[in-house]
Short mmCIF file of N, CA and C in Angstrom, two decimals:
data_model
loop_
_atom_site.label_atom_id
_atom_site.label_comp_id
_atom_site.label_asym_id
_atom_site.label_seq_id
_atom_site.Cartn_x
_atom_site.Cartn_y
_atom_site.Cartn_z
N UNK A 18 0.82 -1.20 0.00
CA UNK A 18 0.00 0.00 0.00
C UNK A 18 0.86 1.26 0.00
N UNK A 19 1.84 1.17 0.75
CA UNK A 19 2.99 2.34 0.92
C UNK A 19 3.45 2.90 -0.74
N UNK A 20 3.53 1.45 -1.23
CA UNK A 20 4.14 1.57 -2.96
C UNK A 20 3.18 2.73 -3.30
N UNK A 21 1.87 2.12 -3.63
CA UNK A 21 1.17 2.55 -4.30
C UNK A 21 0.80 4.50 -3.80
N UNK A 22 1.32 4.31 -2.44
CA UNK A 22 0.29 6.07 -2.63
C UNK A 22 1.90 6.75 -2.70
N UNK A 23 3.08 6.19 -2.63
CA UNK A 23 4.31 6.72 -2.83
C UNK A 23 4.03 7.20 -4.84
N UNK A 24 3.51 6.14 -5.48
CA UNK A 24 3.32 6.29 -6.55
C UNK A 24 2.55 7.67 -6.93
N UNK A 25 1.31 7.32 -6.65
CA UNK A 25 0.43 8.52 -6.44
C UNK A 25 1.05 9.85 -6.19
N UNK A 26 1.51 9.88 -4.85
CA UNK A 26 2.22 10.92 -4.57
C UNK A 26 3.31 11.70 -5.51
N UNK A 27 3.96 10.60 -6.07
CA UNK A 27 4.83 10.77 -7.17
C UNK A 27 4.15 11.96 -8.76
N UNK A 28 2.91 11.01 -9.02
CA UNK A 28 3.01 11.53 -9.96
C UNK A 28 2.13 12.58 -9.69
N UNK A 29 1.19 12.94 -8.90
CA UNK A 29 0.89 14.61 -8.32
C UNK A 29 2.02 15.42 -8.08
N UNK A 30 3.12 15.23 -7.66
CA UNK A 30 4.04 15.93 -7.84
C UNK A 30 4.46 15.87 -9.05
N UNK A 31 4.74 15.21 -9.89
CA UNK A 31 5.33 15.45 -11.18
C UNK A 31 4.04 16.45 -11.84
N UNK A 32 2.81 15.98 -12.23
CA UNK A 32 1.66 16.72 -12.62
C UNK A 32 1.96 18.29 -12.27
N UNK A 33 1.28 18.57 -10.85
CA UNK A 33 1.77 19.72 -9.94
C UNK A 33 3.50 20.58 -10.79
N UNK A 34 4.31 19.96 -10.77
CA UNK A 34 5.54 20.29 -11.73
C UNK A 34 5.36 20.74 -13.28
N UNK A 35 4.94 20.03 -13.45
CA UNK A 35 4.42 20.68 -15.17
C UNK A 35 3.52 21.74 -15.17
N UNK A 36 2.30 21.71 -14.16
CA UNK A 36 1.22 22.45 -14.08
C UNK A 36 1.98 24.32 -13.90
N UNK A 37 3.11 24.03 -12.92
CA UNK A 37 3.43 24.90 -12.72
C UNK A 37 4.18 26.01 -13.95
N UNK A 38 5.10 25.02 -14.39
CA UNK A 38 5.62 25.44 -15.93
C UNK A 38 4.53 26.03 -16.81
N UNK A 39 3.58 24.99 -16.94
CA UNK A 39 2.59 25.30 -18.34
C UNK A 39 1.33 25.78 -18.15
N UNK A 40 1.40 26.36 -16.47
CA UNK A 40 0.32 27.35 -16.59
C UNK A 40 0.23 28.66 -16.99
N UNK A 41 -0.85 29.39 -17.66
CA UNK A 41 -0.92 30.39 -18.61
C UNK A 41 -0.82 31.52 -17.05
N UNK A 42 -1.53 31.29 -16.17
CA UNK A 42 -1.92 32.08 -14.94
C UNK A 42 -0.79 32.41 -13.57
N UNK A 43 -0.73 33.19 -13.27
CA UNK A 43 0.31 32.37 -12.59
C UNK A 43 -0.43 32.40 -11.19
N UNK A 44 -1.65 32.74 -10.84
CA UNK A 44 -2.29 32.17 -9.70
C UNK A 44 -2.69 30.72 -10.00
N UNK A 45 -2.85 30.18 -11.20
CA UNK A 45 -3.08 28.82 -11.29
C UNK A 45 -1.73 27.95 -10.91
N UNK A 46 -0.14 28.69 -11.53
CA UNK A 46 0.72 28.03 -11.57
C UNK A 46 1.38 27.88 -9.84
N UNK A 47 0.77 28.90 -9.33
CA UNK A 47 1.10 28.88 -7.51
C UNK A 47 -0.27 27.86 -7.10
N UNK A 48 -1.38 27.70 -7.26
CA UNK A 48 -1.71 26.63 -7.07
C UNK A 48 -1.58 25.60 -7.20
N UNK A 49 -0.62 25.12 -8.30
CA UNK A 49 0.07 24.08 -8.65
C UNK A 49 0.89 23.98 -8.18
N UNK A 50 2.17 24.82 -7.75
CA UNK A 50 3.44 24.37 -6.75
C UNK A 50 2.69 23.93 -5.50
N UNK A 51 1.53 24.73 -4.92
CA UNK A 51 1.05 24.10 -3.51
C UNK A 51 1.07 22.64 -3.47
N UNK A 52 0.05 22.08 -4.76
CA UNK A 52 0.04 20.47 -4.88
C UNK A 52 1.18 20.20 -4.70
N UNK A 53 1.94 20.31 -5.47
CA UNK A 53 3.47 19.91 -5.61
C UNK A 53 4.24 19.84 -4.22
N UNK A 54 3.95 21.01 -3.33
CA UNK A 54 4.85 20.55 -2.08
C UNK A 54 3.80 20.15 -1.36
N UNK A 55 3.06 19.84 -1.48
CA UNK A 55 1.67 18.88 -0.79
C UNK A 55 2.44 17.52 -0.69
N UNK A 56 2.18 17.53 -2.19
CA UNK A 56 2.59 15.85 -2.28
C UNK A 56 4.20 15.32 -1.86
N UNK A 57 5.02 16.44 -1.83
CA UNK A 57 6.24 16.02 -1.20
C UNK A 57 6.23 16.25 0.18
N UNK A 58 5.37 16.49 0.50
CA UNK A 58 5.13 16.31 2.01
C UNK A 58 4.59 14.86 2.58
N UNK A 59 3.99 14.77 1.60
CA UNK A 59 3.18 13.18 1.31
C UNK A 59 4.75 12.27 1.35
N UNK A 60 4.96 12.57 0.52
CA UNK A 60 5.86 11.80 0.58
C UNK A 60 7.33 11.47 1.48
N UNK A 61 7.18 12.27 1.90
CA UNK A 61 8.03 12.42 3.33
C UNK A 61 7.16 11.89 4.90
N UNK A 62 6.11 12.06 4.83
CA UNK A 62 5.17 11.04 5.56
C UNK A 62 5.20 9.73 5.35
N UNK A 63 5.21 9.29 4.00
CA UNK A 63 5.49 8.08 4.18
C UNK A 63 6.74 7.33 3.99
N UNK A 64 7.73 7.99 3.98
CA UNK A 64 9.47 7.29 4.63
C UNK A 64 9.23 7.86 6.22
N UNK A 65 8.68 8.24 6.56
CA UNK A 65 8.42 7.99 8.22
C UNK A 65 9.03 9.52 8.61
N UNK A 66 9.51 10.49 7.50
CA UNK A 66 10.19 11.82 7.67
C UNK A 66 9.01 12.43 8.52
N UNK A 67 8.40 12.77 9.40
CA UNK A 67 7.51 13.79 10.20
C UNK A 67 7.57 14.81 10.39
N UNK A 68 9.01 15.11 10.59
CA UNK A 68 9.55 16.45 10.85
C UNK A 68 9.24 17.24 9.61
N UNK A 69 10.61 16.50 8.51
CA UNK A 69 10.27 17.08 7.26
C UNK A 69 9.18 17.60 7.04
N UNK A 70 8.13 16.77 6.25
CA UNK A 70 7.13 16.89 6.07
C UNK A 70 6.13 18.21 7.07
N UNK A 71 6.26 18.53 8.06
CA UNK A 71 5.75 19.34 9.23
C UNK A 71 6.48 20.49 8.31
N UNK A 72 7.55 20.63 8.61
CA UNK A 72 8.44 21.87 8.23
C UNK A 72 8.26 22.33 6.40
N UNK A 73 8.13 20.90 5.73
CA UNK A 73 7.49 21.72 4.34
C UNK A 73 6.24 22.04 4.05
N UNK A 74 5.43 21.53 5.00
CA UNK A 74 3.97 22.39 4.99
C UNK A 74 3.86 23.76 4.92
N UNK A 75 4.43 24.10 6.93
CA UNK A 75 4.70 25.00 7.21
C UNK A 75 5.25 26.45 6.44
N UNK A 76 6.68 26.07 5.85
CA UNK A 76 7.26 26.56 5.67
C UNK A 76 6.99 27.10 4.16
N UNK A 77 6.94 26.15 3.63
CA UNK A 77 6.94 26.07 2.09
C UNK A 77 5.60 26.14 1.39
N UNK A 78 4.69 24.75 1.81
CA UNK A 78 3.46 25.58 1.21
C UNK A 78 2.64 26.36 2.04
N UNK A 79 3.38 27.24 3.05
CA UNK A 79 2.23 28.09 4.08
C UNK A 79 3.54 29.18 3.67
N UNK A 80 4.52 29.86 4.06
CA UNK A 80 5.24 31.06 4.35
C UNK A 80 5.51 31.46 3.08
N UNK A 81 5.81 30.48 2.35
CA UNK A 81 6.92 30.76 1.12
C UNK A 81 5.90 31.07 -0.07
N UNK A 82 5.06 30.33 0.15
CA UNK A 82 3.39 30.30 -1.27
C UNK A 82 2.78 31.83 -0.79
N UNK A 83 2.88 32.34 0.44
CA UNK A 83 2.04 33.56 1.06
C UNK A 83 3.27 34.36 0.29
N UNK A 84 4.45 34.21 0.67
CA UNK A 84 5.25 35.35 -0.14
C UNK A 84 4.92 35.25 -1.90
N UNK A 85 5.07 34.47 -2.09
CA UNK A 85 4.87 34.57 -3.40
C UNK A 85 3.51 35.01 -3.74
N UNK A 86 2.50 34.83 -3.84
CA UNK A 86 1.39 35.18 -3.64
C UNK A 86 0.88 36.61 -3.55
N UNK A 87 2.14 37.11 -2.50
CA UNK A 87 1.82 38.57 -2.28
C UNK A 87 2.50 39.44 -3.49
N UNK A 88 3.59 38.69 -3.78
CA UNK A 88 4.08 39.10 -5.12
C UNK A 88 3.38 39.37 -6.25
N UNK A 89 2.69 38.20 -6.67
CA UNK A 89 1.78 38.41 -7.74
C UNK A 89 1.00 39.26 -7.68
N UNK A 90 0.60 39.39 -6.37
CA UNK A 90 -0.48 40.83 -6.03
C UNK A 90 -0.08 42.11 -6.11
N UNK A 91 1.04 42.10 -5.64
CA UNK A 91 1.84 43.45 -5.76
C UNK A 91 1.96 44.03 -7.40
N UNK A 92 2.64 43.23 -8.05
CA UNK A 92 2.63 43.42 -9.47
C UNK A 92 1.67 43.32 -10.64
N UNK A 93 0.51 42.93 -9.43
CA UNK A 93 -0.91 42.88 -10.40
C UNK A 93 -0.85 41.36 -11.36
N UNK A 94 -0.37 40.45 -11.55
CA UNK A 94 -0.22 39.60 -12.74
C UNK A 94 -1.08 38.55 -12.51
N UNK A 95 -2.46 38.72 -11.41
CA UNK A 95 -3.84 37.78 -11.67
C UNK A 95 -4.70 38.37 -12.64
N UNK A 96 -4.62 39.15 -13.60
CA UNK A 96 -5.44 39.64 -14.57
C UNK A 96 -5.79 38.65 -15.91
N UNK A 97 -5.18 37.47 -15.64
CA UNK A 97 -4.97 36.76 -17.37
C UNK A 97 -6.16 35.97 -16.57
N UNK A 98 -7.32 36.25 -18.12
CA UNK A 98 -8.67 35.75 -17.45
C UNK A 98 -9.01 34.24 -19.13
N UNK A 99 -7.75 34.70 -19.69
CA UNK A 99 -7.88 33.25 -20.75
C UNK A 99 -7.84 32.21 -19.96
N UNK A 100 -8.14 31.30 -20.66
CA UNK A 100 -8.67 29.74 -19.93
C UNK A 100 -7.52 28.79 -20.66
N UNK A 101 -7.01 28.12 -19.50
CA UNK A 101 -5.28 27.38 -19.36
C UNK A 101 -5.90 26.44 -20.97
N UNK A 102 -6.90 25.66 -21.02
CA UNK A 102 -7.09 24.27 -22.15
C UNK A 102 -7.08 25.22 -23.20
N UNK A 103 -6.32 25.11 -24.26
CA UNK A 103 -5.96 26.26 -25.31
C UNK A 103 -6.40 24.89 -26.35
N UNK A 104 -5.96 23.82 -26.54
CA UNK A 104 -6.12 23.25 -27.93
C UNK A 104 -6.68 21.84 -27.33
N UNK A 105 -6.90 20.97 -28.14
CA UNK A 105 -7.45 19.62 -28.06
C UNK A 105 -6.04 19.33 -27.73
N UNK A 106 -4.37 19.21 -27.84
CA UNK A 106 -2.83 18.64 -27.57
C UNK A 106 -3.58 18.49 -25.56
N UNK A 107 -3.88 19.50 -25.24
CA UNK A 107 -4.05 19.29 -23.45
C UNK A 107 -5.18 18.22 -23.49
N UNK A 108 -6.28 18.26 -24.01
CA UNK A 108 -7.09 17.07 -23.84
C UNK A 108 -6.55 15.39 -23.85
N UNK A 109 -5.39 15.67 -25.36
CA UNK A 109 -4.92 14.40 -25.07
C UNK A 109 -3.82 13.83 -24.04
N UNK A 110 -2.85 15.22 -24.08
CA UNK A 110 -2.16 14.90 -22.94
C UNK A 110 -2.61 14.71 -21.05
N UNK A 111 -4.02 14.58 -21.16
CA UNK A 111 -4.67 14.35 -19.83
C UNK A 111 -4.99 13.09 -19.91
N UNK A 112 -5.15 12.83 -21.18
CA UNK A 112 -5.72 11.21 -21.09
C UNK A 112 -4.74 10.24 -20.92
N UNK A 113 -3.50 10.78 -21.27
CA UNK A 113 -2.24 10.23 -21.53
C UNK A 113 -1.85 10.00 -19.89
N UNK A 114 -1.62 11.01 -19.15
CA UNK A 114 -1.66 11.22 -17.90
C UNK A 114 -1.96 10.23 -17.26
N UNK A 115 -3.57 10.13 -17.09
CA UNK A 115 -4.43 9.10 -16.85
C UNK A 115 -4.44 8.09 -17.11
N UNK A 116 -4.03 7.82 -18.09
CA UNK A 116 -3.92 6.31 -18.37
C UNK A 116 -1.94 5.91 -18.23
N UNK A 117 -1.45 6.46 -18.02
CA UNK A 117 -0.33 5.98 -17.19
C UNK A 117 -0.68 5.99 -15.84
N UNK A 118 -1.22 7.01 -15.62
CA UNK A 118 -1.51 6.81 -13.85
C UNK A 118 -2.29 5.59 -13.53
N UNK A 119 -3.13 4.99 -14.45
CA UNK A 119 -4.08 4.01 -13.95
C UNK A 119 -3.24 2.64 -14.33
N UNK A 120 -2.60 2.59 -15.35
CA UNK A 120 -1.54 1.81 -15.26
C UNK A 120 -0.38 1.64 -14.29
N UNK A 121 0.42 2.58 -13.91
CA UNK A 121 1.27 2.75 -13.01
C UNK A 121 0.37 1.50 -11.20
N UNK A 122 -0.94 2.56 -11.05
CA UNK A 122 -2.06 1.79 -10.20
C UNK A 122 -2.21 0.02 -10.23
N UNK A 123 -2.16 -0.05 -11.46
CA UNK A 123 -3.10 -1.07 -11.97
C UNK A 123 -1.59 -2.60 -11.51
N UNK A 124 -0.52 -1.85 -12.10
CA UNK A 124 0.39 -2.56 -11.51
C UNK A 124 0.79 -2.89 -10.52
N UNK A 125 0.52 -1.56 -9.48
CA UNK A 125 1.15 -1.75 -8.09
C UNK A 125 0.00 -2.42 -7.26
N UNK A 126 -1.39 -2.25 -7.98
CA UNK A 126 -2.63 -3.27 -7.08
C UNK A 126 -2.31 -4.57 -7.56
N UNK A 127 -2.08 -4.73 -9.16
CA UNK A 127 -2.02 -6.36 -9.24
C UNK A 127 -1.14 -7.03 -9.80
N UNK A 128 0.10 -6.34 -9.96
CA UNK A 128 1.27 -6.74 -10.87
C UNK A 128 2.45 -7.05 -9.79
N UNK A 129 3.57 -6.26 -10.04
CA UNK A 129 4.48 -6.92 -9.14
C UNK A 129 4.12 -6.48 -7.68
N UNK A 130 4.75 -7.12 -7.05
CA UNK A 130 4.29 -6.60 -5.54
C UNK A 130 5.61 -6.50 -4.78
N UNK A 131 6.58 -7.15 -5.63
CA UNK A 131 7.92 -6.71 -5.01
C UNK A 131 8.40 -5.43 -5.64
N UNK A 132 8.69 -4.30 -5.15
CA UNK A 132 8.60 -3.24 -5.76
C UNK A 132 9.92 -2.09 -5.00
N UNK A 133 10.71 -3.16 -5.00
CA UNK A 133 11.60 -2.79 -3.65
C UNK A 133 12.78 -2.00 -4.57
N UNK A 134 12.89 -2.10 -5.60
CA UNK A 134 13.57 -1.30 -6.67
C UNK A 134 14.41 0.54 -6.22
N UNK A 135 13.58 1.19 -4.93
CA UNK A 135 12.99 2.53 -4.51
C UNK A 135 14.61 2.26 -3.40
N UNK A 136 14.91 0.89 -2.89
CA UNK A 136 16.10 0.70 -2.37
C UNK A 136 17.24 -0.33 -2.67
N UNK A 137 18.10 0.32 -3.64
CA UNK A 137 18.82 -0.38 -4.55
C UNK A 137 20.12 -0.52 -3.59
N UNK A 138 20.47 0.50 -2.93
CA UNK A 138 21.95 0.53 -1.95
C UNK A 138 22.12 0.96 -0.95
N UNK A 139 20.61 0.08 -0.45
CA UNK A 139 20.66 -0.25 1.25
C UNK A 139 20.56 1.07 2.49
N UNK A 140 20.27 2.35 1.77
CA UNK A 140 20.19 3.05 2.20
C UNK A 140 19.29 3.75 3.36
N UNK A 141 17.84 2.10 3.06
CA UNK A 141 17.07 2.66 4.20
C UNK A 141 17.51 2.11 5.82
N UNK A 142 18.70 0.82 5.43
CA UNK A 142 18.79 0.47 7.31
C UNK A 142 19.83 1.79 7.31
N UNK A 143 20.74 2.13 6.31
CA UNK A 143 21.83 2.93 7.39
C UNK A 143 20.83 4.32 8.29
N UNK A 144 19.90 4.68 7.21
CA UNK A 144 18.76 5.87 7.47
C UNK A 144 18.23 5.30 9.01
N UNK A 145 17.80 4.50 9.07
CA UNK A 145 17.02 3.98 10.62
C UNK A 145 18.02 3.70 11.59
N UNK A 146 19.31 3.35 10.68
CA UNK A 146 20.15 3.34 12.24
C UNK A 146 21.00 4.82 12.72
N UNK A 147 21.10 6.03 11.75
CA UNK A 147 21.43 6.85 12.12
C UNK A 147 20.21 7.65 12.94
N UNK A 148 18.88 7.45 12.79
CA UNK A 148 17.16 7.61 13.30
C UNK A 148 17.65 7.38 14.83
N UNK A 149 18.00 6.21 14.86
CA UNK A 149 18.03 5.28 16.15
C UNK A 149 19.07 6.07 16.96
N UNK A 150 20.29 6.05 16.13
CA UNK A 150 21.42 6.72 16.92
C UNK A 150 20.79 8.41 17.44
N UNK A 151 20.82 9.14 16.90
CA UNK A 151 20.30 10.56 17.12
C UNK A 151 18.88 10.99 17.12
N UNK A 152 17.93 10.77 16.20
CA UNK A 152 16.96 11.05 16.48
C UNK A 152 16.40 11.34 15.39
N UNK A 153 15.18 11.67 14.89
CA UNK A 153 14.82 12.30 13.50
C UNK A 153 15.51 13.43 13.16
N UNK A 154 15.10 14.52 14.36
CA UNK A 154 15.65 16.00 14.16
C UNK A 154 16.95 16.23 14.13
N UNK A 155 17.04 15.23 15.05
CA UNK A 155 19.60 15.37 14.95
C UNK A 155 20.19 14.73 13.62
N UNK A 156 19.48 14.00 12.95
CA UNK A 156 19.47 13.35 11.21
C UNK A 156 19.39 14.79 10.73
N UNK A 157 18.80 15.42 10.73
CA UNK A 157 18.84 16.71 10.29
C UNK A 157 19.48 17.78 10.25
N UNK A 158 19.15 17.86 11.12
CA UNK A 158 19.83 19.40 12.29
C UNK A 158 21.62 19.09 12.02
N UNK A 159 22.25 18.03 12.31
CA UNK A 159 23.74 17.66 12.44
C UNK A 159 23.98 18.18 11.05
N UNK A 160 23.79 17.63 9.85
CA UNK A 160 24.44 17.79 8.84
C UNK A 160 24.14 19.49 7.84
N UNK A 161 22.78 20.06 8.77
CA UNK A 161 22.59 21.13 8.09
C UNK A 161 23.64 22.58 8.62
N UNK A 162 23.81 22.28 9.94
CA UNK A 162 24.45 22.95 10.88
C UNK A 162 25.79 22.82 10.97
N UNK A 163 26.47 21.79 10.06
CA UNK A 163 27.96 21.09 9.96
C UNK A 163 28.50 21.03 8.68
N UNK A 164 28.44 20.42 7.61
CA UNK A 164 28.16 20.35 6.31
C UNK A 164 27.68 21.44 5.92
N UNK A 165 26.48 21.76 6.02
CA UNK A 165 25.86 22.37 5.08
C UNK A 165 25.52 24.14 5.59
N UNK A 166 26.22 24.68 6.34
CA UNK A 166 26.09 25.51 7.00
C UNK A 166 26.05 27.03 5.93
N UNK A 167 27.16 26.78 5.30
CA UNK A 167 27.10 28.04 4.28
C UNK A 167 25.49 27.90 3.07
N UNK A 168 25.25 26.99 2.75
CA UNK A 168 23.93 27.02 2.12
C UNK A 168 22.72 27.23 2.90
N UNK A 169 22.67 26.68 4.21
CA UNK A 169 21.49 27.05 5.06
C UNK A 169 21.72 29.04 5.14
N UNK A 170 23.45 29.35 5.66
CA UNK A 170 22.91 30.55 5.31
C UNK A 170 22.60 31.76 4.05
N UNK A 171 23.12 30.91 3.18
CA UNK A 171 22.42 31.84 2.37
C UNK A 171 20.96 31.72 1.47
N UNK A 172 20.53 30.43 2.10
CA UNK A 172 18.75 30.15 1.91
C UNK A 172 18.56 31.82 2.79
N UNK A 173 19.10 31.68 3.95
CA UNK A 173 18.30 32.53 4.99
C UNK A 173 18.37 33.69 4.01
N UNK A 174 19.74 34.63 3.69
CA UNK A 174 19.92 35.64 2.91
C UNK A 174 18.82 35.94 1.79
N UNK A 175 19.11 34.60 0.88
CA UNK A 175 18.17 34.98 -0.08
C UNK A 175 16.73 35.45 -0.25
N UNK A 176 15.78 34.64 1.64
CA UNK A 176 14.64 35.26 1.59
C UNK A 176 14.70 36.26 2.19
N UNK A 177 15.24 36.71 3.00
CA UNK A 177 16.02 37.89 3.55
C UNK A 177 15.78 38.75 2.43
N UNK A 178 16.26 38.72 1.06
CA UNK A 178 16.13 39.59 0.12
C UNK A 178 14.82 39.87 -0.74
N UNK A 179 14.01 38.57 -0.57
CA UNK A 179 12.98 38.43 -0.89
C UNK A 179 11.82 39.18 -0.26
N UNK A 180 12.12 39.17 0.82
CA UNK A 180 11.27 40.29 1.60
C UNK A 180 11.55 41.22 1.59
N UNK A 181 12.63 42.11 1.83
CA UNK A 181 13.35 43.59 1.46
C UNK A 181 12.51 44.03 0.07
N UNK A 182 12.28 43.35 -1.07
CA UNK A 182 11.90 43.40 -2.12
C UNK A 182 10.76 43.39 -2.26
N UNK A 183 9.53 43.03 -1.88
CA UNK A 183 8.10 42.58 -1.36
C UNK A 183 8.04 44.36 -0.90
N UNK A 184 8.78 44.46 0.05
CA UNK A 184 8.27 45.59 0.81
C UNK A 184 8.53 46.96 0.10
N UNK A 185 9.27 46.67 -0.50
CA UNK A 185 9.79 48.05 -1.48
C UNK A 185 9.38 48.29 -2.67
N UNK A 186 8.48 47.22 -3.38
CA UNK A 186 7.17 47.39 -4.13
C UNK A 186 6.18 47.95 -3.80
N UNK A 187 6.35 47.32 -2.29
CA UNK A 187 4.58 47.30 -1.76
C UNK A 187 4.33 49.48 -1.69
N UNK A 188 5.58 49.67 -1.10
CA UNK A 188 5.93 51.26 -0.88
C UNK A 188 5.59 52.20 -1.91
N UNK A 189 4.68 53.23 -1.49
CA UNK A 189 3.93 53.75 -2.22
C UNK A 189 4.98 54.63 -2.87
N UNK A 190 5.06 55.16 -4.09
CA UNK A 190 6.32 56.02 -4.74
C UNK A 190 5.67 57.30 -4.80
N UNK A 191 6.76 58.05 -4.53
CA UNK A 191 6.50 59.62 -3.95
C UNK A 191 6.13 60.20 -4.76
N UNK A 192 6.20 61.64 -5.14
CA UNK A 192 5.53 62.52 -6.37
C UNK A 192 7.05 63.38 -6.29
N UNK A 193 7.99 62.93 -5.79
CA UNK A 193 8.78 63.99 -5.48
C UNK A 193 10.04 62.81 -6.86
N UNK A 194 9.81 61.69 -6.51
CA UNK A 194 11.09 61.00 -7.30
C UNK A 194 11.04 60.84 -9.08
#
């Protein structure tokens, strides 16, 4: 069962991924990244990630979708009132969709059931025994805070700038400049 909604999950995120690219709107195409880190939240629920998953809700489709969001508002760019299905090519590529998805389904309900392919180099005992050793959050926290310290800070920087920028739109422009 895990297979199968890992699957699922999979391809709403992939969907959600394209949606985002090939939407005409871009309030449609931020509704589409939401799915998208929906389902990778999903999917971090089911490798047993909790934390993760908590923190990309939170963070990502709640803080980061509100910034963006406010963006689009700021710059006005919810005005495109054309309708995303432009030709019969999207009709078929939905069916196409669909019928891999129901295939993809159709296999993991009645086809192979060994499907263990997802761990080729053993990576999920070392994962549970470093779990075991430290904890979910110290799996985390250790290597972001050690390793990875110069990229955590300049994630921080970059929204750091992202907001500086938000706000200096939002700022009404003088009659004097």
């Amino acid at each position: 069962m895990i297979d199968i909604l890992f699957m699922v999950f999979s391809a709403v995120a992939i969907g959600g991924a394209i949606g985002v690219v090939a939407g005409r709107s871009p309030i449609a195409s931020l509704l589409f990244m939401i799915a998208t880190l929906a389902s990778v939240a999903g999917i971090y629920v089911l490798f047993e990630a909790h934390f993760l998953a908590a923190i990309q809700v939170m963070v990502y489709a709640g803080a980061i979708m509100v910034l963006f969001l406010f963006v689009i508002m700021l710059l006005n760019l919810g005005h495109d009132y054309q309708r995303d299905v432009r030709s019969g090519l999207w009709a078929i590529l939905a069916f196409a969709v669909t019928g891999l998805m129901a295939g993809v389904l159709s296999r993991g309900l009645f086809g192979a059931q060994d499907l263990s392919f997802y761990d080729r180099f053993g990576a999920a005992e070392a994962i549970d025994q470093a779990i075991r050793e430290q904890g979910a959050v110290g799996v985390i926290a250790e290597p972001l805070f050690t390793d990875y310290v110069v990229a955590f800070e300049l994630t921080g920087l970059l929204l750091l700038v992202a907001i500086v920028a938000a706000v200096v739109l939002a700022k009404p422009r003088s009659a004097e400049a």
